[in-house]
Every structure is written in C-alpha cells, then in structure tokens.
C-alpha cells in the first residue's frame, strides 16, 4: 500500500502513535506465564496498536497513583482510567510471557515493578462508588491483589471477532486521509443505533468531513445486545441511510468498564488516537444503572483545558421524533411536550421486539428492528 500523508489529522495523544507489536522472541516458551482476563487482553491489544498511546505497557505505580487521584499520567498528560495488569504474586524473572485465558501466548512484558493497590480507593475515585453491584466495581473486586507493570511487545494479536471491521489507529488514519477527511467525529456505541442516535451522528456529521461509527466489541454486560447482532444493525443502517463516502464503521476493541464520566474521557482520548478530531458525548455516556448524573460525562470535560485533550467533545441531548415539529429533535430544539414526542422506554422496545412487533418507524428504522426481532426469535 502506498504511503498516504496523514499529517493533517489530529496528533495522537502525547504526540506519537505507539506501536508495541514485534517478533515472537525465541525463548518465550521458557518464561513464566501470566494469564490475562479478557479485559486485560483488550487493553493489551490496544496498547499494541497505539489506541492507548502514549502507553507502551501496563501502568507503573507513579502513573497509576496520579491517574486515580488526578486523572493524569505521571508526565501530567490527561488520562482518566488505570490500565493495569492484576497478578496474584510478583514474578521471579525480569520478563514474563502474557497469555489469554486459553493459554495462547500473546506478548512479553519487561517487568518494571509489582505494587499493591487499594481496591476501595480505585473504585471510589474511578467509578464513584464502592457498590459491588456495579459491573466495573465487581470486576475490580474480583481482581488479583497486585499490579504488574512494564512495557509489552505483542507478537500475537488476539483473534478479531469482526475481521472486516478490525482497523488499528494507523488504518483509520490512513482511511481518513485517503478520503480527504480532516475533521472526523467519532461515535462510541454499545447499542443498536435507533433514530435518536442516527440523528445525533448526522447532526455532528453536518459540521465535519467524516463520521467514524466505532462500536465497542470487547466485553460488555451479559444483558447488552450481543456485538454480532449490533454489527449487523450498523451495516444495514449505514447501507440504507448514510452516504457511503462520509462514514466508516469499524470495531473498537475495548472492554466496557462502565466508569461513566471517566470512561467518556478515556473513550475520547482513544478516538483521538484513531484520528478523530471530534467525539460525541451523549447523556450518561458509558454509564450503568443510576450511578452517574445525567450530565456528569459531559461536565467532566471541564476539568481539563481544551488544548490538553485536543479532541473536541460534542455534547448531545436525548433525541426523539416530535409529531408537531414533524422531525427528530431534542429538548434543545423542540418546544413541545412529552405527549407530542414518540418516546419508548428500553423495556417497551425489548417487549415489542421480543413479541416480533416493529417499533414505530419514528423510533427505529424497520431494517434495524427486523434484525433485532430475528435475534430475539433465535435467542
Ligand atoms: Zn416539537
């Protein structure tokens, strides 16, 4: 593939796109093996690809402490969530092999340090709760008691659930450049896209050159719609309702942490590494249950100076179809009351779909709803 200049795009976080892929060392079989959880494998893969630039490995104590307390790396660069590897005990050697839960060797880690951490404090600071009914907190409390830090070299990338959508930051950047896009808005989602989110993404796209629909395909809660079904929904939606030359659909390999506000910042930083200049932040971004205030994920951006994050957050309200306006709108743009709005709760939508009924066309595109009905039918 010929080189395409990508200099006009936003710079990666910290200035350079990290690449921690490399050849498989000859002695890897002889190293002590550390087994990663699926969330840690997702993080490892994102370190490898540069999606977590400037991180070159799992965080050491200095970075960890400052991230938890101040949402900054030791260097002062904004960073909102720990990216750590939990282990039961300190390894013996100065290098260890990292494997997935099936025992497949993925990477080598150069051991820098092993340190203790306070789970309650991490939960309270990062998730704003120590309630273990919160899925992110529950996972944290189940973790091993030490963190192992060090630079990684990844020689085996995890298998991609959607190979056709697996684009690394270098790939999305090249695609943006080939298409002549300079300003690109990223859209994070872990749900099927109904009319409301279609409206937000198109509203954002009106002001920039391109839209990256970047569904999260890493681990999610078991009651979220499975990624395979969502991916089908995205393809049929884009095919029928978006201009092909303005939209790129690609998989975001992260696992959900459900850390709400802090995860919104983290998601934005990752998308900056993928080449996005703008990032859509809706209400209760990356939230779960009622742990976060409706606007917390938007307000947290005020804790940084705009130039520090560089990527521009675009804040949106919930959208709906208004019968009086005769179009999609939000409380920002429609003066009418709830009775004029086509609103369906998540529970109501699930009920309709599981009964094989199409939700109103003002709520969901029929092509998308049909895929969801089929998924319910075969579930
Ligand atoms: Zn209205």
Coordinates of C-alpha atoms in Angstrom, one line a residue, residues 1-377:
X1 CA 0.0 0.0 0.0
X2 CA 1.4 3.4 -0.9
X3 CA 2.1 5.8 1.9
X4 CA -0.6 8.5 2.4
X5 CA 0.3 11.6 4.3
X6 CA -1.8 11.8 7.5
X7 CA -0.1 14.9 8.9
X8 CA -3.2 17.0 8.6
X9 CA -5.1 14.8 11.1
X10 CA -5.1 15.4 14.8
X11 CA -1.9 14.3 16.5
X12 CA -2.1 11.2 18.7
X13 CA -2.3 11.7 22.4
X14 CA 1.2 12.5 23.6
X15 CA 2.4 13.2 20.0
X16 CA 3.3 9.9 18.6
X17 CA 1.3 6.8 17.7
X18 CA 2.7 3.9 19.7
X19 CA 3.4 0.6 18.0
X20 CA 4.2 -2.2 20.5
X21 CA 3.9 -5.1 18.1
X22 CA 7.1 -7.1 17.4
X23 CA 8.5 -10.6 16.6
X24 CA 8.0 -13.6 18.8
X25 CA 11.1 -14.0 21.0
X26 CA 12.8 -17.4 20.7
X27 CA 12.8 -18.0 24.5
X28 CA 9.2 -17.1 25.1
X29 CA 8.2 -20.7 25.9
X30 CA 10.7 -20.8 28.8
X31 CA 9.2 -17.7 30.5
X32 CA 6.8 -17.6 33.4
X33 CA 3.3 -17.1 32.1
X34 CA 0.8 -14.5 33.4
X35 CA -2.8 -15.2 32.3
X36 CA -4.8 -12.2 31.4
X37 CA -8.6 -11.7 31.7
X38 CA -10.5 -10.8 28.6
X39 CA -10.5 -7.1 29.7
X40 CA -6.7 -7.2 30.1
X41 CA -6.4 -8.8 26.7
X42 CA -8.4 -6.0 25.2
X43 CA -6.1 -3.4 26.9
X44 CA -3.0 -5.3 25.7
X45 CA -4.2 -5.3 22.1
X46 CA -5.0 -1.6 22.3
X47 CA -1.5 -0.9 23.7
X48 CA -0.1 -2.9 20.8
X49 CA -2.0 -0.9 18.2
X50 CA -1.4 2.5 19.6
X51 CA -5.1 3.0 20.6
X52 CA -3.8 3.8 24.1
X53 CA -0.9 6.0 23.0
X54 CA 1.2 7.1 24.8
X55 CA 1.1 3.9 26.9
X56 CA 3.7 1.4 26.0
X57 CA 2.7 -1.2 28.6
X58 CA 0.7 -1.7 31.8
X59 CA 1.0 1.2 34.2
X60 CA 3.5 1.5 36.9
X61 CA 2.8 2.9 40.4
X62 CA 3.6 6.6 39.5
X63 CA 1.2 6.7 36.6
X64 CA -1.4 4.7 38.4
X65 CA -1.4 6.9 41.5
X66 CA -1.7 10.1 39.6
X67 CA -4.4 8.7 37.2
X68 CA -6.5 7.6 40.2
X69 CA -6.1 10.9 42.1
X70 CA -5.8 13.5 39.3
X71 CA -6.7 11.9 36.0
X72 CA -3.2 12.5 34.7
X73 CA -0.2 10.3 33.9
X74 CA 3.0 11.0 35.9
X75 CA 4.0 13.2 32.9
X76 CA 1.0 15.4 33.5
X77 CA -0.8 14.3 30.3
X78 CA -4.5 13.8 30.9
X79 CA -5.5 10.1 31.4
X80 CA -8.6 9.1 33.2
X81 CA -8.6 5.3 33.9
X82 CA -6.0 2.8 35.1
X83 CA -4.7 0.4 32.5
X84 CA -3.2 -2.2 34.8
X85 CA -2.5 -5.9 34.9
X86 CA -3.5 -7.7 38.1
X87 CA -1.5 -10.7 39.3
X88 CA -1.6 -13.0 42.3
X89 CA 2.1 -12.6 43.1
X90 CA 5.3 -10.9 41.9
X91 CA 7.0 -12.9 39.1
X92 CA 10.5 -14.2 39.5
X93 CA 12.2 -13.2 36.3
X94 CA 12.7 -9.8 34.6
X95 CA 10.5 -10.8 31.7
X96 CA 7.2 -12.7 31.6
X97 CA 5.0 -14.1 28.9
X98 CA 1.4 -12.9 28.7
X99 CA -1.3 -15.4 27.7
X100 CA -5.0 -15.3 27.2
X101 CA -7.5 -17.5 29.2
X102 CA -7.0 -20.3 26.6
X103 CA -3.2 -20.3 27.3
X104 CA -2.3 -18.8 23.9
X105 CA 0.9 -16.7 24.3
X106 CA 0.4 -13.1 23.1
X107 CA 3.2 -10.9 24.4
X108 CA 6.2 -10.4 26.5
X109 CA 6.3 -7.9 29.4
X110 CA 9.5 -6.5 30.7
X111 CA 8.9 -6.4 34.4
X112 CA 9.4 -2.9 35.9
X113 CA 7.6 -3.3 39.2
X114 CA 4.9 -5.1 41.1
X115 CA 2.8 -3.0 43.5
X116 CA -0.1 -3.1 45.9
X117 CA -3.2 -1.1 45.2
X118 CA -6.3 -0.2 47.2
X119 CA -9.4 -1.5 45.5
X120 CA -11.8 0.6 47.6
X121 CA -9.9 3.8 46.7
X122 CA -9.7 2.8 43.0
X123 CA -13.5 2.1 43.0
X124 CA -14.4 5.3 44.8
X125 CA -12.2 7.5 42.6
X126 CA -12.7 5.9 39.2
X127 CA -16.3 4.5 39.5
X128 CA -17.6 7.0 42.1
X129 CA -18.9 4.0 44.1
X130 CA -17.8 1.0 46.0
X131 CA -21.0 -0.8 45.4
X132 CA -20.2 -4.2 44.0
X133 CA -23.5 -4.4 42.2
X134 CA -21.7 -2.0 39.7
X135 CA -20.3 -4.3 37.0
X136 CA -16.9 -2.4 36.8
X137 CA -16.5 -2.4 40.6
X138 CA -17.5 -6.1 40.8
X139 CA -14.7 -6.9 38.3
X140 CA -12.2 -4.8 40.2
X141 CA -13.0 -6.5 43.5
X142 CA -12.6 -9.9 41.9
X143 CA -9.1 -9.0 40.6
X144 CA -5.8 -10.3 41.9
X145 CA -4.2 -8.2 44.6
X146 CA -1.1 -6.8 42.9
X147 CA -0.5 -4.8 39.8
X148 CA 2.4 -5.9 37.5
X149 CA 3.8 -3.0 35.4
X150 CA 6.0 -3.0 32.3
X151 CA 6.4 -2.4 28.7
X152 CA 5.0 -5.0 26.4
X153 CA 5.9 -6.4 23.0
X154 CA 2.9 -8.1 21.4
X155 CA 3.7 -10.8 18.8
X156 CA 0.3 -12.4 18.6
X157 CA -2.8 -10.2 18.2
X158 CA -6.0 -11.6 19.7
X159 CA -8.4 -13.0 17.2
X160 CA -10.8 -10.3 16.0
X161 CA -14.5 -11.1 16.3
X162 CA -15.1 -9.0 13.2
X163 CA -12.0 -9.2 11.0
X164 CA -13.6 -7.0 8.3
X165 CA -14.1 -4.2 10.9
X166 CA -10.7 -4.6 12.6
X167 CA -8.9 -1.3 11.9
X168 CA -6.0 -0.1 14.0
X169 CA -5.4 3.6 14.6
X170 CA -2.9 3.6 11.7
X171 CA -5.5 2.1 9.4
X172 CA -8.3 4.5 10.3
X173 CA -5.9 7.4 10.0
X174 CA -4.9 6.2 6.5
X175 CA -8.5 5.8 5.5
X176 CA -9.4 9.3 6.7
X177 CA -6.5 10.7 4.7
X178 CA -7.4 8.7 1.6
X179 CA -10.9 10.1 1.8
X180 CA -9.6 13.6 2.2
X181 CA -11.2 14.0 5.6
X182 CA -9.5 16.4 8.0
X183 CA -12.2 16.8 10.7
X184 CA -13.7 13.5 11.8
X185 CA -16.2 12.8 14.5
X186 CA -16.1 9.6 16.4
X187 CA -19.2 7.9 17.8
X188 CA -18.9 5.3 20.5
X189 CA -21.8 2.9 20.9
X190 CA -22.6 -0.4 22.6
X191 CA -26.2 -0.4 21.5
X192 CA -28.0 -0.8 18.2
X193 CA -28.5 2.6 16.6
X194 CA -32.1 3.8 16.5
X195 CA -33.4 7.0 15.1
X196 CA -32.2 9.1 18.1
X197 CA -28.6 8.2 17.6
X198 CA -28.8 8.4 13.9
X199 CA -30.0 12.0 14.4
X200 CA -27.1 12.8 16.7
X201 CA -24.4 11.3 14.4
X202 CA -25.9 13.0 11.4
X203 CA -26.1 16.3 13.2
X204 CA -22.4 16.0 14.1
X205 CA -21.5 15.0 10.6
X206 CA -23.1 18.1 9.2
X207 CA -20.3 20.1 10.7
X208 CA -17.3 17.9 9.9
X209 CA -15.9 15.9 7.0
X210 CA -16.5 12.3 8.1
X211 CA -18.1 10.1 10.7
X212 CA -16.4 7.1 12.4
X213 CA -19.1 4.8 13.8
X214 CA -17.0 2.9 16.3
X215 CA -19.0 0.3 18.2
X216 CA -17.4 -1.3 21.2
X217 CA -16.9 -5.0 20.5
X218 CA -15.0 -6.0 23.7
X219 CA -16.6 -7.5 26.7
X220 CA -19.9 -6.0 27.8
X221 CA -22.6 -6.9 30.4
X222 CA -24.4 -10.1 29.5
X223 CA -27.7 -8.2 29.1
X224 CA -26.3 -5.8 26.5
X225 CA -27.2 -6.7 22.8
X226 CA -24.5 -9.1 21.5
X227 CA -21.9 -7.4 19.3
X228 CA -22.7 -9.7 16.3
X229 CA -26.3 -8.5 16.2
X230 CA -25.3 -4.9 16.7
X231 CA -22.7 -5.1 13.9
X232 CA -25.5 -6.4 11.6
X233 CA -27.6 -3.5 12.6
X234 CA -24.9 -1.0 11.8
X235 CA -24.2 -2.4 8.4
X236 CA -27.8 -2.4 7.3
X237 CA -28.3 1.1 8.7
X238 CA -25.3 2.6 7.0
X239 CA -26.1 0.9 3.8
X240 CA -29.6 2.3 3.7
X241 CA -29.4 5.7 5.4
X242 CA -25.8 7.1 5.3
X243 CA -23.7 8.3 2.4
X244 CA -21.0 5.6 2.0
X245 CA -18.2 8.1 1.3
X246 CA -18.8 10.0 4.6
X247 CA -19.0 7.2 7.0
X248 CA -16.6 4.5 8.3
X249 CA -17.8 1.7 10.5
X250 CA -15.0 0.0 12.4
X251 CA -14.8 -2.0 15.6
X252 CA -13.5 -0.5 18.9
X253 CA -11.8 -3.5 20.7
X254 CA -12.1 -2.1 24.2
X255 CA -14.0 -3.8 27.0
X256 CA -16.6 -1.8 28.8
X257 CA -15.7 -0.5 32.3
X258 CA -18.9 1.3 32.9
X259 CA -17.0 4.1 34.6
X260 CA -19.3 6.8 33.2
X261 CA -17.6 10.2 33.2
X262 CA -14.0 8.9 33.4
X263 CA -14.7 6.5 30.7
X264 CA -16.1 9.2 28.5
X265 CA -12.7 11.0 28.7
X266 CA -10.9 7.7 28.1
X267 CA -13.1 7.0 25.1
X268 CA -12.3 10.4 23.7
X269 CA -8.6 10.0 24.1
X270 CA -8.7 6.6 22.4
X271 CA -10.6 8.1 19.5
X272 CA -8.1 10.9 19.2
X273 CA -5.5 8.2 18.6
X274 CA -7.7 6.7 15.9
X275 CA -7.6 10.1 14.2
X276 CA -10.9 11.7 15.3
X277 CA -10.9 15.5 15.9
X278 CA -14.3 15.4 17.5
X279 CA -16.1 13.0 19.8
X280 CA -19.8 12.6 20.5
X281 CA -20.7 12.5 24.2
X282 CA -24.4 11.8 24.9
X283 CA -26.2 11.9 28.2
X284 CA -24.9 9.2 30.7
X285 CA -22.1 8.1 28.4
X286 CA -20.6 4.8 29.5
X287 CA -22.9 4.8 32.5
X288 CA -24.8 1.9 34.1
X289 CA -27.7 1.9 36.5
X290 CA -28.1 5.2 38.2
X291 CA -24.5 5.6 39.5
X292 CA -23.9 8.8 37.5
X293 CA -25.7 12.1 37.0
X294 CA -27.2 12.6 33.6
X295 CA -24.6 15.2 32.5
X296 CA -21.6 14.0 34.6
X297 CA -20.0 12.5 31.5
X298 CA -20.2 15.9 29.8
X299 CA -19.3 18.1 32.8
X300 CA -16.1 16.2 33.4
X301 CA -14.6 17.6 30.2
X302 CA -14.5 21.0 32.0
X303 CA -11.8 19.6 34.4
X304 CA -9.3 19.9 31.5
X305 CA -8.2 22.8 29.4
X306 CA -9.5 22.3 25.8
X307 CA -5.9 22.2 24.4
X308 CA -4.9 19.4 26.8
X309 CA -7.3 16.9 25.3
X310 CA -7.2 18.5 21.8
X311 CA -10.1 16.3 20.6
X312 CA -13.3 18.3 20.8
X313 CA -16.2 16.8 22.7
X314 CA -19.6 17.4 21.1
X315 CA -22.4 17.2 23.7
X316 CA -25.8 16.0 22.8
X317 CA -29.2 15.7 24.5
X318 CA -31.5 12.7 24.1
X319 CA -33.3 12.9 20.7
X320 CA -36.8 11.9 19.8
X321 CA -39.3 12.3 17.0
X322 CA -41.7 15.2 17.6
X323 CA -45.1 14.9 15.9
X324 CA -45.6 18.7 16.0
X325 CA -42.2 19.6 14.7
X326 CA -42.6 16.7 12.2
X327 CA -39.0 15.7 12.7
X328 CA -36.3 14.4 15.0
X329 CA -35.4 16.9 17.7
X330 CA -34.1 17.3 21.2
X331 CA -35.2 19.4 24.2
X332 CA -32.7 22.0 22.8
X333 CA -34.6 22.3 19.6
X334 CA -38.2 21.4 20.2
X335 CA -40.6 23.4 22.4
X336 CA -43.3 20.8 22.6
X337 CA -44.2 18.5 25.4
X338 CA -43.7 14.8 26.0
X339 CA -47.2 13.9 24.7
X340 CA -46.1 15.1 21.2
X341 CA -42.9 13.0 21.3
X342 CA -42.5 9.4 20.2
X343 CA -40.8 8.0 23.2
X344 CA -40.3 4.3 24.1
X345 CA -38.5 3.1 27.1
X346 CA -35.9 0.4 26.7
X347 CA -38.2 -2.0 28.4
X348 CA -41.0 -1.2 26.0
X349 CA -38.7 -1.6 23.0
X350 CA -37.5 -5.0 24.2
X351 CA -41.1 -6.1 24.8
X352 CA -42.2 -5.1 21.2
X353 CA -39.1 -6.8 19.6
X354 CA -39.5 -10.0 21.6
X355 CA -43.1 -10.2 20.5
X356 CA -42.0 -9.8 16.9
X357 CA -43.5 -6.4 16.6
X358 CA -41.9 -3.5 14.8
X359 CA -41.5 -0.3 16.9
X360 CA -42.8 2.8 15.2
X361 CA -40.7 4.0 12.2
X362 CA -40.2 7.3 14.1
X363 CA -38.3 5.3 16.7
X364 CA -36.4 2.7 14.7
X365 CA -35.6 2.0 11.1
X366 CA -37.5 -1.1 10.1
X367 CA -34.4 -2.8 8.7
X368 CA -32.7 -2.5 12.1
X369 CA -35.8 -3.6 14.0
X370 CA -36.1 -6.7 11.8
X371 CA -32.6 -7.8 12.7
X372 CA -33.3 -7.3 16.4
X373 CA -36.6 -9.2 16.1
X374 CA -34.8 -12.1 14.4
X375 CA -32.1 -12.0 17.2
X376 CA -34.8 -12.3 19.9
X377 CA -36.6 -15.0 18.0

